[in-house]
Backbone as numpy.savetxt, mean C-alpha at the origin, in Angstrom:
# Nx Ny Nz CAx CAy CAz Cx Cy Cz
-18.03 3.10 -22.48 -17.84 1.81 -21.79 -16.79 1.07 -21.82
-16.20 0.36 -22.73 -14.93 0.37 -23.26 -13.64 1.74 -22.89
-14.12 3.10 -22.41 -13.13 3.60 -21.63 -13.35 3.32 -20.60
-14.08 3.37 -20.15 -14.50 3.19 -18.36 -13.78 2.46 -18.30
-13.81 1.39 -18.63 -13.32 -1.05 -17.72 -11.57 -0.35 -18.61
-11.34 0.43 -19.36 -9.71 0.32 -19.30 -9.42 1.35 -17.84
-9.57 2.87 -18.06 -9.69 3.02 -17.08 -9.45 2.73 -15.65
-10.44 1.96 -15.55 -10.89 1.17 -13.92 -9.13 -0.36 -14.50
-9.60 -1.00 -14.91 -8.12 -1.99 -15.00 -7.09 -1.04 -15.12
-6.74 0.32 -15.32 -5.32 0.73 -15.53 -5.29 1.48 -14.22
-6.44 1.98 -13.54 -6.13 2.67 -12.04 -5.65 1.51 -10.82
-6.23 -0.15 -11.43 -6.52 -0.57 -10.49 -4.82 -1.20 -10.60
-4.32 -1.93 -11.82 -2.78 -1.71 -11.67 -1.94 -0.71 -11.33
-2.04 0.60 -11.21 -1.48 1.25 -11.13 -1.29 1.87 -9.16
-2.19 1.33 -9.09 -2.96 1.24 -7.32 -2.37 -0.01 -6.78
-1.89 -1.00 -7.66 -1.61 -1.81 -6.89 0.09 -2.43 -6.96
0.76 -1.25 -8.44 2.01 -1.35 -8.12 2.63 -0.29 -7.50
1.80 0.84 -6.73 1.96 1.80 -5.87 2.37 1.03 -4.09
1.54 0.20 -3.94 0.98 -0.44 -3.16 2.34 -1.41 -2.51
2.28 -2.54 -3.37 3.59 -2.78 -3.34 5.05 -1.83 -2.97
4.88 -1.41 -4.05 6.14 0.06 -3.77 6.21 0.08 -2.82
5.29 0.90 -1.71 4.70 1.36 -0.40 5.71 -0.01 0.68
4.67 -1.07 0.41 4.78 -1.70 1.41 7.13 -2.70 1.16
7.55 -2.09 -0.36 8.83 -2.93 -0.05 9.79 -2.51 0.18
9.29 -1.38 -0.13 10.60 -0.54 -0.36 11.29 0.51 1.34
12.70 1.15 1.01 13.38 1.08 2.00 12.97 2.92 2.03
11.25 3.23 2.70 11.64 5.19 2.94 10.24 5.01 3.42
10.10 4.55 4.54 9.33 6.11 5.24 9.30 6.62 6.37
10.64 6.36 6.80 10.96 7.39 7.44 12.46 7.79 6.96
12.56 9.04 6.69 13.94 9.66 6.82 14.43 10.09 7.47
15.92 10.01 8.16 16.42 10.90 8.80 17.76 12.11 8.00
18.31 11.31 7.03 19.03 12.48 6.29 19.50 11.07 5.28
20.45 11.49 3.81 20.09 10.74 2.89 21.26 10.39 3.27
21.60 9.92 4.28 22.40 8.58 4.50 21.33 7.57 5.33
20.13 7.73 5.98 20.00 6.81 7.07 18.27 6.86 6.75
17.50 6.16 6.33 16.46 5.81 6.52 15.85 4.43 7.46
14.66 4.49 7.33 13.46 3.51 7.79 12.61 2.39 6.65
11.88 1.34 6.84 10.96 1.16 6.68 10.50 -0.14 7.34
9.57 -0.16 6.79 8.48 -1.42 7.33 9.55 -2.89 7.97
10.31 -3.15 7.80 11.12 -4.31 7.44 12.36 -4.09 8.53
13.27 -3.30 7.93 14.72 -2.72 8.04 15.13 -1.42 9.13
15.96 -1.01 9.32 16.44 0.15 9.49 18.02 0.27 9.17
17.62 1.04 7.30 18.96 1.24 6.71 19.91 2.48 7.27
21.07 2.19 6.51 21.62 3.23 6.00 23.09 3.43 6.11
23.71 4.02 5.45 24.70 4.01 3.73 25.95 3.90 4.28
26.49 3.05 4.16 28.28 3.25 4.55 29.32 3.62 2.85
29.49 5.27 3.55 30.70 5.66 2.29 31.61 5.08 1.92
32.14 4.21 2.57 33.53 3.11 2.51 32.72 2.29 1.55
31.72 1.59 1.62 31.78 0.08 0.50 30.79 0.97 -0.32
30.00 1.79 -0.60 29.11 2.11 -0.72 27.96 1.47 -1.20
27.60 0.98 -0.30 25.96 -0.14 0.04 25.18 0.48 1.36
24.20 0.10 1.10 23.34 0.25 2.04 23.28 -1.40 3.13
23.84 -0.56 3.89 23.77 -1.26 5.77 22.14 -1.38 6.52
21.80 -2.93 6.36 20.13 -3.23 6.53 20.60 -3.75 8.17
19.21 -3.45 9.21 19.61 -4.41 10.19 17.62 -4.62 10.15
17.57 -5.50 11.20 15.88 -5.31 11.42 15.20 -4.26 11.92
14.09 -3.90 12.18 13.87 -3.19 12.75 13.52 -3.74 13.29
13.66 -3.02 15.03 12.44 -3.04 16.80 11.49 -3.76 15.81
11.45 -5.00 16.41 9.68 -5.69 16.19 9.10 -5.05 17.60
7.95 -4.11 17.40 7.13 -3.45 18.19 5.46 -4.25 17.78
4.65 -4.28 18.14 3.10 -4.26 18.11 2.96 -3.25 16.99
3.37 -2.40 17.03 2.43 -1.65 16.14 2.69 -1.48 14.71
4.71 -1.74 14.74 4.54 -1.50 13.83 4.53 -3.50 13.06
3.85 -4.11 13.60 3.42 -6.39 13.34 2.42 -5.57 12.87
1.21 -4.64 13.25 0.32 -3.98 12.91 0.03 -3.54 12.07
1.07 -3.00 11.46 1.50 -2.16 10.00 1.72 -2.65 9.20
2.91 -3.78 9.47 3.05 -4.62 8.52 1.75 -5.78 7.89
1.78 -6.67 8.04 0.38 -6.80 8.85 -1.04 -6.55 7.48
-1.12 -5.51 8.31 -1.84 -4.65 7.07 -1.57 -4.33 5.62
-0.20 -3.78 4.95 -0.46 -3.60 4.28 0.01 -5.01 3.57
0.53 -5.69 4.08 0.85 -6.81 3.30 -0.77 -7.07 3.16
-1.93 -7.67 4.26 -3.02 -7.26 3.96 -3.63 -6.64 2.52
-3.31 -5.27 2.17 -3.35 -4.69 1.43 -3.34 -5.21 -0.46
-2.09 -5.21 -0.24 -1.86 -6.27 -1.01 -2.20 -7.02 -1.67
-2.29 -8.00 -0.42 -3.15 -9.43 -1.04 -4.69 -9.11 -1.61
-5.54 -8.14 -0.92 -7.03 -7.50 -0.91 -6.56 -7.31 -2.26
-6.20 -6.15 -2.53 -5.88 -5.82 -4.17 -5.53 -6.80 -5.13
-4.61 -7.78 -4.91 -4.28 -8.80 -5.68 -5.56 -9.89 -6.20
-6.37 -10.27 -5.19 -7.00 -10.94 -5.50 -8.82 -10.34 -6.01
-8.61 -9.20 -5.53 -9.89 -7.92 -6.46 -8.87 -8.04 -8.16
-8.20 -7.90 -8.40 -7.50 -7.79 -10.08 -8.02 -8.95 -10.64
-7.51 -10.44 -10.09 -7.86 -11.75 -10.61 -9.43 -12.00 -10.25
-9.74 -11.66 -9.42 -11.36 -11.66 -9.82 -11.76 -11.55 -10.82
-11.34 -9.61 -10.40 -11.85 -9.13 -12.43 -11.61 -9.53 -13.40
-11.01 -9.93 -13.36 -10.38 -10.64 -14.89 -11.47 -11.81 -14.74
-11.61 -13.11 -14.02 -12.23 -14.50 -13.71 -13.83 -13.86 -13.71
-14.58 -12.84 -13.43 -15.82 -12.40 -13.36 -16.07 -11.50 -14.80
-14.66 -11.14 -15.90 -15.03 -9.88 -17.29 -14.96 -11.25 -18.03
-14.80 -12.29 -17.86 -14.58 -13.37 -18.99 -16.11 -14.53 -18.71
-16.26 -14.36 -17.53 -16.63 -15.47 -17.46 -18.64 -14.56 -17.06
-18.88 -13.11 -16.03 -20.18 -12.77 -15.88 -21.14 -12.46 -16.97
-22.14 -12.92 -16.82 -23.24 -12.64 -17.89 -23.21 -11.28 -17.86
-24.37 -10.62 -19.42 -24.60 -9.45 -19.72 -25.44 -9.45 -18.55
-24.66 -7.19 -17.39 -25.30 -6.93 -17.06 -25.25 -7.08 -15.46
-24.18 -8.07 -15.00 -23.64 -8.20 -13.89 -22.76 -6.79 -13.50
-22.93 -7.00 -12.08 -22.12 -6.22 -11.21 -21.26 -6.52 -11.12
-19.87 -5.90 -10.86 -18.33 -6.53 -10.31 -18.73 -6.22 -8.41
-19.59 -6.61 -8.31 -19.28 -6.39 -6.52 -18.28 -6.85 -6.07
-17.66 -8.46 -5.88 -16.36 -8.77 -5.53 -15.25 -8.24 -5.01
-15.36 -7.81 -6.43 -14.05 -7.41 -7.26 -14.21 -5.69 -6.58
-15.00 -4.95 -5.92 -15.15 -3.52 -5.62 -15.00 -3.99 -4.13
-15.71 -4.95 -3.12 -15.52 -5.33 -1.87 -13.98 -5.59 -1.93
-13.79 -6.35 -2.85 -12.23 -6.45 -2.08 -11.21 -5.31 -2.45
-11.65 -4.45 -3.36 -10.94 -3.45 -3.41 -10.73 -3.02 -2.28
-11.83 -1.96 -1.93 -12.49 -1.48 -0.64 -12.00 -1.59 0.62
-11.88 -3.12 0.78 -10.69 -3.49 1.87 -9.21 -3.60 1.70
-9.55 -3.80 0.67 -7.68 -2.99 0.43 -7.43 -1.53 0.68
-8.38 -0.32 0.43 -8.32 0.79 0.86 -8.42 1.17 2.44
-9.12 0.28 3.27 -9.54 0.48 4.33 -8.30 -0.33 4.72
-7.94 -0.87 4.70 -6.48 -1.70 5.19 -5.05 -0.86 5.11
-5.29 -0.47 4.49 -3.42 0.55 3.60 -3.98 2.04 4.08
-5.48 2.15 4.47 -5.70 3.45 6.03 -5.24 2.82 7.30
-5.42 1.50 7.41 -5.69 1.69 8.99 -3.97 1.33 8.83
-2.98 0.54 8.09 -1.79 0.30 8.32 -1.07 2.26 8.45
-2.05 3.12 7.21 -0.71 4.58 7.67 -1.32 5.44 8.79
-2.49 4.89 8.43 -3.07 5.93 9.82 -1.68 5.22 11.18
-2.39 3.88 11.35 -0.97 3.71 13.10 0.15 4.05 12.05
0.70 4.45 11.09 2.04 4.22 11.14 2.26 5.97 11.61
1.32 6.88 11.20 1.06 8.35 11.83 0.79 8.55 13.21
0.08 7.64 13.57 0.23 8.10 15.18 1.20 7.70 15.81
1.46 6.71 15.65 2.39 5.52 16.64 4.11 5.45 16.30
4.47 6.48 15.12 5.61 6.42 14.27 6.90 7.40 15.01
6.82 7.15 16.51 7.98 7.67 17.46 7.92 6.21 18.55
6.57 5.48 18.22 6.46 3.63 19.41 7.65 3.28 18.22
7.19 3.28 16.41 7.48 2.18 16.11 9.09 2.24 15.74
9.57 3.78 15.69 10.59 3.95 15.77 11.62 4.04 16.95
11.09 3.73 17.85 11.98 2.95 19.04 12.02 4.47 19.96
12.37 5.04 21.37 12.37 5.79 21.66 14.10 7.10 21.76
14.50 6.53 20.74 15.93 7.11 20.06 15.61 8.84 20.46
16.33 9.89 21.11 16.53 11.12 21.09 15.98 11.81 19.17
16.58 10.82 18.51 16.90 11.43 17.11 15.81 10.91 16.37
14.64 9.83 17.52 13.32 9.62 15.74 12.53 10.58 15.63
12.15 12.15 16.18 11.57 13.28 16.13 12.21 13.83 14.90
13.89 13.70 15.03 14.61 14.94 13.87 14.43 14.49 12.38
13.91 12.98 12.12 13.53 12.79 10.72 12.44 13.44 9.95
12.21 12.97 9.04 10.40 13.26 8.05 10.19 11.86 7.83
8.42 11.95 6.48 7.79 10.82 6.20 8.64 10.75 5.49
8.84 9.40 4.30 9.32 8.99 2.95 8.54 9.14 2.03
9.38 8.30 1.13 8.14 8.93 -0.21 7.23 7.59 0.18
7.48 6.31 0.35 6.47 5.68 0.66 5.45 5.87 1.50
6.20 6.72 2.28 4.79 6.57 3.41 3.71 7.61 2.77
4.22 8.40 1.96 3.31 9.39 1.54 2.68 8.56 -0.79
3.31 7.77 -0.78 2.80 6.69 -1.82 1.42 5.84 -0.77
1.72 5.08 0.59 0.76 4.64 0.77 -0.86 5.37 1.11
-0.82 6.60 1.18 -1.30 7.37 1.66 -1.98 7.93 0.46
-1.29 7.48 -0.76 -2.05 8.30 -2.22 -2.51 6.99 -2.19
-2.33 5.44 -1.77 -3.13 4.84 -2.53 -3.95 4.05 -1.22
-4.85 4.91 -0.78 -5.85 4.44 0.22 -6.90 5.74 -0.58
-7.29 6.72 -1.66 -8.43 7.09 -1.52 -8.10 6.12 -3.39
-7.56 6.38 -4.28 -7.59 5.89 -5.32 -7.93 4.45 -5.49
-7.61 3.31 -4.05 -8.47 1.92 -3.83 -10.17 2.27 -3.84
-9.89 2.90 -2.51 -11.99 3.44 -2.22 -12.07 3.69 -3.42
-11.65 4.86 -4.45 -12.45 5.67 -5.89 -12.52 3.82 -6.71
-11.12 3.06 -6.69 -11.87 2.08 -8.36 -13.02 1.33 -7.36
-12.77 0.78 -6.18 -13.95 -0.58 -5.74 -14.73 0.37 -5.15
-15.37 1.56 -5.64 -16.16 2.22 -6.12 -17.06 2.19 -6.80
-16.18 2.60 -7.89 -15.91 2.39 -9.85 -17.00 0.45 -9.91
-15.74 -0.51 -9.14 -15.96 -2.22 -9.54 -17.39 -1.80 -9.23
-17.76 -1.35 -7.95 -19.03 -1.60 -7.65 -20.44 -0.54 -8.44
-20.22 0.03 -9.27 -20.99 0.56 -9.36 -21.10 0.01 -11.55
-19.68 -0.59 -11.43 -19.49 -1.02 -13.31 -20.58 -2.14 -13.56
-20.95 -2.24 -14.66 -21.69 -3.41 -15.24 -21.18 -3.96 -16.74
-21.22 -5.38 -16.62 -20.90 -5.59 -17.58 -21.08 -5.50 -19.05
-21.32 -4.93 -19.82 -21.72 -5.19 -20.99 -20.50 -5.78 -22.31
-21.52 -5.54 -23.33 -20.52 -6.78 -24.99 -20.02 -5.87 -25.79
């Protein structure tokens, strides 16, 4: 039982870190090695100054929905972890971690909705520029997709996890 508890806790922390990185890093769409876009900025690498030059992304309804859902997923997962710690020390023996599991499942569902919206509407989000289809999805987008089943699985595991002494 202690092994399962450590595994679920470690899985939760890993998915929380991955979700945070996917939300904040700048690689949801990559055109080439010197130009990419994320949920917040469109960046190009300037060889002269050897620095990334970033401008705010064009605000569209789809981008705002993805931003809000990804932030909501991070918030739900963070709340889930804090509730888990509270339940771990205050819950009576034999209790189930329902609230923790539901928060984690909601985090998975919001991350799923955000990545699905970005998948289906990336051309609208990036703008109707002719080069919007020349690139490919970046590692943060893939990381967000990887988080979805991990968040849902950890949420289901929390729902079935009982507190023992």
